[in-house]
Amino acid sequence: MSEVNNLPKWIPVTAAVTTLSVPFLYIFGYAFDQGYLHVYGLSNEFFARSHQEYLAFSFFACVFLATTTLELFTNNPLSLIIFAIIIGGIVLAAVITYKHCIDERLLNKSIFIKEHRWFDYIFFPFILSSFSIVAPFMLIAAISAILCIPAIAYFEGKNIAEKEIINAKICIYSNAPTEECIFLLEDGKPIASGKLVARSPSHIALFNQGKTTIYPVKEQLVEVVPPSTKPKGEAP
């Protein structure tokens, strides 16, 4: 028991944060995948993921979200200035509070007010009546904040899929197959082609020519055409 008490304080805090972050990351990855598949008209009933995959999706969602934020700040310097002012204001308020001991002053003043003889007769009724009015709005705000987290991931996945559809190429199997395309071959003949959207042990979804098609996975040969490594404009 003494050994447990002698552990550094950061160990239980780290363990608690890690435990709580796993379900958060799972929901984040799940919402991201749902938003991505929804744009292609798919459901995760066909393409259910494992827990590990959803956790991996949460990592990619965070990376894409950071990239989107960076692009926003790069393309809109005013938003970066506003963000910097807000962060600077928070830091300045924390420094002033620490340097001038404002928290201790407020604590001493609250103790003085609490010792007043009318404190119990005025403070508690006022707090209870105020709480009964504010509590529903606090509950709505808390629920909105909780729902905002997966909503951000959902719309991030949705935006990525929309960009992919805009830039999607028409896949044609020929002597020079289209780059960045997937081709399903059966007996050496192409039976399907398109951009890979999702795959499960039983189905594969390909997007081509404006529509998503789901194919059952049999014993087809999957041929992948990677993007060209040559600079744009250079002759093949």
PDB file of C-alpha atoms in Angstrom, residues 76-210:
ATOM      1  CA  ASN A  76      -7.135  34.267 -43.887  1.00  0.00           C
ATOM      2  CA  PRO A  77      -4.539  36.185 -41.827  1.00  0.00           C
ATOM      3  CA  LEU A  78      -7.301  38.052 -39.965  1.00  0.00           C
ATOM      4  CA  SER A  79      -8.512  34.828 -38.340  1.00  0.00           C
ATOM      5  CA  LEU A  80      -4.944  34.117 -37.197  1.00  0.00           C
ATOM      6  CA  ILE A  81      -4.673  37.601 -35.679  1.00  0.00           C
ATOM      7  CA  ILE A  82      -8.008  37.173 -33.838  1.00  0.00           C
ATOM      8  CA  PHE A  83      -6.935  33.753 -32.543  1.00  0.00           C
ATOM      9  CA  ALA A  84      -3.586  35.155 -31.390  1.00  0.00           C
ATOM     10  CA  ILE A  85      -5.332  38.051 -29.593  1.00  0.00           C
ATOM     11  CA  ILE A  86      -7.671  35.644 -27.775  1.00  0.00           C
ATOM     12  CA  ILE A  87      -4.808  33.395 -26.657  1.00  0.00           C
ATOM     13  CA  GLY A  88      -2.745  36.432 -25.668  1.00  0.00           C
ATOM     14  CA  GLY A  89      -5.651  37.820 -23.640  1.00  0.00           C
ATOM     15  CA  ILE A  90      -6.066  34.524 -21.771  1.00  0.00           C
ATOM     16  CA  VAL A  91      -2.347  34.351 -20.988  1.00  0.00           C
ATOM     17  CA  LEU A  92      -2.279  38.013 -19.909  1.00  0.00           C
ATOM     18  CA  ALA A  93      -5.257  37.469 -17.595  1.00  0.00           C
ATOM     19  CA  ALA A  94      -3.536  34.444 -16.029  1.00  0.00           C
ATOM     20  CA  VAL A  95      -0.298  36.412 -15.498  1.00  0.00           C
ATOM     21  CA  ILE A  96      -2.115  39.383 -13.934  1.00  0.00           C
ATOM     22  CA  THR A  97      -4.070  37.057 -11.654  1.00  0.00           C
ATOM     23  CA  TYR A  98      -0.870  35.359 -10.511  1.00  0.00           C
ATOM     24  CA  LYS A  99       1.281  38.494 -10.172  1.00  0.00           C
ATOM     25  CA  HIS A 100      -1.272  40.576  -8.292  1.00  0.00           C
ATOM     26  CA  CYS A 101      -2.717  37.698  -6.209  1.00  0.00           C
ATOM     27  CA  ILE A 102      -6.215  38.497  -7.395  1.00  0.00           C
ATOM     28  CA  ASP A 103      -7.365  35.001  -6.506  1.00  0.00           C
ATOM     29  CA  GLU A 104      -6.250  35.463  -2.900  1.00  0.00           C
ATOM     30  CA  ARG A 105      -7.981  38.848  -2.693  1.00  0.00           C
ATOM     31  CA  LEU A 106     -11.227  37.371  -3.946  1.00  0.00           C
ATOM     32  CA  LEU A 107     -10.901  34.495  -1.492  1.00  0.00           C
ATOM     33  CA  ASN A 108     -10.399  36.868   1.451  1.00  0.00           C
ATOM     34  CA  LYS A 109     -13.343  38.972   0.362  1.00  0.00           C
ATOM     35  CA  SER A 110     -15.559  35.907   0.008  1.00  0.00           C
ATOM     36  CA  ILE A 111     -14.621  34.793   3.520  1.00  0.00           C
ATOM     37  CA  PHE A 112     -15.574  38.256   4.850  1.00  0.00           C
ATOM     38  CA  ILE A 113     -18.939  38.112   3.064  1.00  0.00           C
ATOM     39  CA  LYS A 114     -19.598  34.601   4.297  1.00  0.00           C
ATOM     40  CA  GLU A 115     -19.152  35.681   7.915  1.00  0.00           C
ATOM     41  CA  HIS A 116     -21.865  38.314   7.565  1.00  0.00           C
ATOM     42  CA  ARG A 117     -24.923  37.503   9.666  1.00  0.00           C
ATOM     43  CA  TRP A 118     -27.356  37.880   6.739  1.00  0.00           C
ATOM     44  CA  PHE A 119     -25.295  35.645   4.464  1.00  0.00           C
ATOM     45  CA  ASP A 120     -27.278  32.407   5.000  1.00  0.00           C
ATOM     46  CA  TYR A 121     -30.638  34.178   4.650  1.00  0.00           C
ATOM     47  CA  ILE A 122     -29.817  35.961   1.421  1.00  0.00           C
ATOM     48  CA  PHE A 123     -27.119  33.995  -0.378  1.00  0.00           C
ATOM     49  CA  PHE A 124     -28.609  30.493  -0.445  1.00  0.00           C
ATOM     50  CA  PRO A 125     -32.135  31.505  -1.586  1.00  0.00           C
ATOM     51  CA  PHE A 126     -30.571  33.679  -4.284  1.00  0.00           C
ATOM     52  CA  ILE A 127     -28.250  30.902  -5.467  1.00  0.00           C
ATOM     53  CA  LEU A 128     -31.013  28.284  -5.526  1.00  0.00           C
ATOM     54  CA  SER A 129     -33.417  30.502  -7.450  1.00  0.00           C
ATOM     55  CA  SER A 130     -30.676  31.470  -9.917  1.00  0.00           C
ATOM     56  CA  PHE A 131     -29.593  27.864 -10.386  1.00  0.00           C
ATOM     57  CA  SER A 132     -33.150  26.751 -11.171  1.00  0.00           C
ATOM     58  CA  ILE A 133     -33.201  29.291 -13.999  1.00  0.00           C
ATOM     59  CA  VAL A 134     -29.677  28.763 -15.308  1.00  0.00           C
ATOM     60  CA  ALA A 135     -29.511  24.952 -14.930  1.00  0.00           C
ATOM     61  CA  PRO A 136     -31.555  24.099 -18.093  1.00  0.00           C
ATOM     62  CA  PHE A 137     -29.385  26.408 -20.194  1.00  0.00           C
ATOM     63  CA  MET A 138     -26.221  24.928 -18.666  1.00  0.00           C
ATOM     64  CA  LEU A 139     -27.475  21.444 -19.512  1.00  0.00           C
ATOM     65  CA  ILE A 140     -28.212  22.446 -23.115  1.00  0.00           C
ATOM     66  CA  ALA A 141     -24.772  24.077 -23.416  1.00  0.00           C
ATOM     67  CA  ALA A 142     -23.055  20.971 -22.002  1.00  0.00           C
ATOM     68  CA  ILE A 143     -24.898  18.641 -24.393  1.00  0.00           C
ATOM     69  CA  SER A 144     -24.093  20.948 -27.324  1.00  0.00           C
ATOM     70  CA  ALA A 145     -20.405  20.980 -26.363  1.00  0.00           C
ATOM     71  CA  ILE A 146     -20.330  17.177 -26.125  1.00  0.00           C
ATOM     72  CA  LEU A 147     -22.077  16.783 -29.493  1.00  0.00           C
ATOM     73  CA  CYS A 148     -19.787  19.357 -31.072  1.00  0.00           C
ATOM     74  CA  ILE A 149     -16.768  17.045 -30.760  1.00  0.00           C
ATOM     75  CA  PRO A 150     -18.063  14.193 -32.992  1.00  0.00           C
ATOM     76  CA  ALA A 151     -19.767  16.758 -35.239  1.00  0.00           C
ATOM     77  CA  ILE A 152     -16.378  18.310 -36.042  1.00  0.00           C
ATOM     78  CA  ALA A 153     -14.991  14.884 -36.956  1.00  0.00           C
ATOM     79  CA  TYR A 154     -18.095  14.048 -39.039  1.00  0.00           C
ATOM     80  CA  PHE A 155     -17.857  17.227 -41.128  1.00  0.00           C
ATOM     81  CA  GLU A 156     -14.099  16.807 -41.494  1.00  0.00           C
ATOM     82  CA  GLY A 157     -14.630  13.342 -43.003  1.00  0.00           C
ATOM     83  CA  LYS A 158     -17.420  14.761 -45.151  1.00  0.00           C
ATOM     84  CA  ASN A 159     -15.207  17.565 -46.480  1.00  0.00           C
ATOM     85  CA  ILE A 160     -12.396  15.153 -47.331  1.00  0.00           C
ATOM     86  CA  ALA A 161     -14.742  12.881 -49.284  1.00  0.00           C
ATOM     87  CA  GLU A 162     -16.215  15.858 -51.170  1.00  0.00           C
ATOM     88  CA  LYS A 163     -12.727  17.001 -52.194  1.00  0.00           C
ATOM     89  CA  GLU A 164     -11.888  13.477 -53.340  1.00  0.00           C
ATOM     90  CA  ILE A 165     -15.017  13.333 -55.480  1.00  0.00           C
ATOM     91  CA  ILE A 166     -14.208  16.675 -57.106  1.00  0.00           C
ATOM     92  CA  ASN A 167     -10.679  15.505 -57.959  1.00  0.00           C
ATOM     93  CA  ALA A 168     -11.648  11.920 -58.825  1.00  0.00           C
ATOM     94  CA  LYS A 169     -10.483  10.646 -62.197  1.00  0.00           C
ATOM     95  CA  ILE A 170     -12.507   8.488 -64.585  1.00  0.00           C
ATOM     96  CA  CYS A 171     -10.887   5.079 -64.333  1.00  0.00           C
ATOM     97  CA  ILE A 172     -10.390   3.264 -67.633  1.00  0.00           C
ATOM     98  CA  TYR A 173      -8.516  -0.009 -68.022  1.00  0.00           C
ATOM     99  CA  SER A 174      -6.363   0.006 -71.147  1.00  0.00           C
ATOM    100  CA  ASN A 175      -2.732  -0.326 -72.169  1.00  0.00           C
ATOM    101  CA  ALA A 176      -2.118   2.686 -69.915  1.00  0.00           C
ATOM    102  CA  PRO A 177      -4.535   2.314 -66.990  1.00  0.00           C
ATOM    103  CA  THR A 178      -5.642   5.477 -65.219  1.00  0.00           C
ATOM    104  CA  GLU A 179      -3.453   6.444 -62.308  1.00  0.00           C
ATOM    105  CA  GLU A 180      -4.746   6.301 -58.720  1.00  0.00           C
ATOM    106  CA  CYS A 181      -7.382   3.726 -59.673  1.00  0.00           C
ATOM    107  CA  ILE A 182      -8.310   0.250 -58.482  1.00  0.00           C
ATOM    108  CA  PHE A 183      -9.183  -2.485 -60.986  1.00  0.00           C
ATOM    109  CA  LEU A 184     -10.862  -5.782 -60.219  1.00  0.00           C
ATOM    110  CA  LEU A 185      -9.731  -8.488 -62.605  1.00  0.00           C
ATOM    111  CA  GLU A 186     -11.370 -11.868 -63.050  1.00  0.00           C
ATOM    112  CA  ASP A 187      -9.691 -14.358 -65.376  1.00  0.00           C
ATOM    113  CA  GLY A 188      -7.443 -11.525 -66.520  1.00  0.00           C
ATOM    114  CA  LYS A 189     -10.382  -9.330 -67.569  1.00  0.00           C
ATOM    115  CA  PRO A 190     -11.437  -6.112 -65.811  1.00  0.00           C
ATOM    116  CA  ILE A 191     -14.891  -6.386 -64.222  1.00  0.00           C
ATOM    117  CA  ALA A 192     -14.826  -3.177 -62.174  1.00  0.00           C
ATOM    118  CA  SER A 193     -12.737  -0.070 -61.714  1.00  0.00           C
ATOM    119  CA  GLY A 194     -12.728   3.094 -59.670  1.00  0.00           C
ATOM    120  CA  LYS A 195     -11.310   4.839 -56.656  1.00  0.00           C
ATOM    121  CA  LEU A 196     -11.240   2.687 -53.562  1.00  0.00           C
ATOM    122  CA  VAL A 197     -13.695   4.025 -50.971  1.00  0.00           C
ATOM    123  CA  ALA A 198     -13.890   1.188 -48.451  1.00  0.00           C
ATOM    124  CA  ARG A 199     -13.354  -2.531 -48.160  1.00  0.00           C
ATOM    125  CA  SER A 200     -14.513  -5.227 -45.766  1.00  0.00           C
ATOM    126  CA  PRO A 201     -13.936  -9.007 -45.753  1.00  0.00           C
ATOM    127  CA  SER A 202     -17.100  -9.412 -47.845  1.00  0.00           C
ATOM    128  CA  HIS A 203     -17.462  -6.250 -49.969  1.00  0.00           C
ATOM    129  CA  ILE A 204     -15.472  -3.565 -51.745  1.00  0.00           C
ATOM    130  CA  ALA A 205     -16.775  -0.117 -52.728  1.00  0.00           C
ATOM    131  CA  LEU A 206     -15.397   1.702 -55.780  1.00  0.00           C
ATOM    132  CA  PHE A 207     -16.248   5.210 -56.952  1.00  0.00           C
ATOM    133  CA  ASN A 208     -16.173   5.865 -60.694  1.00  0.00           C
ATOM    134  CA  GLN A 209     -17.956   8.215 -63.089  1.00  0.00           C
ATOM    135  CA  GLY A 210     -20.003   9.909 -60.388  1.00  0.00           C
TER     136      GLY A 210
END
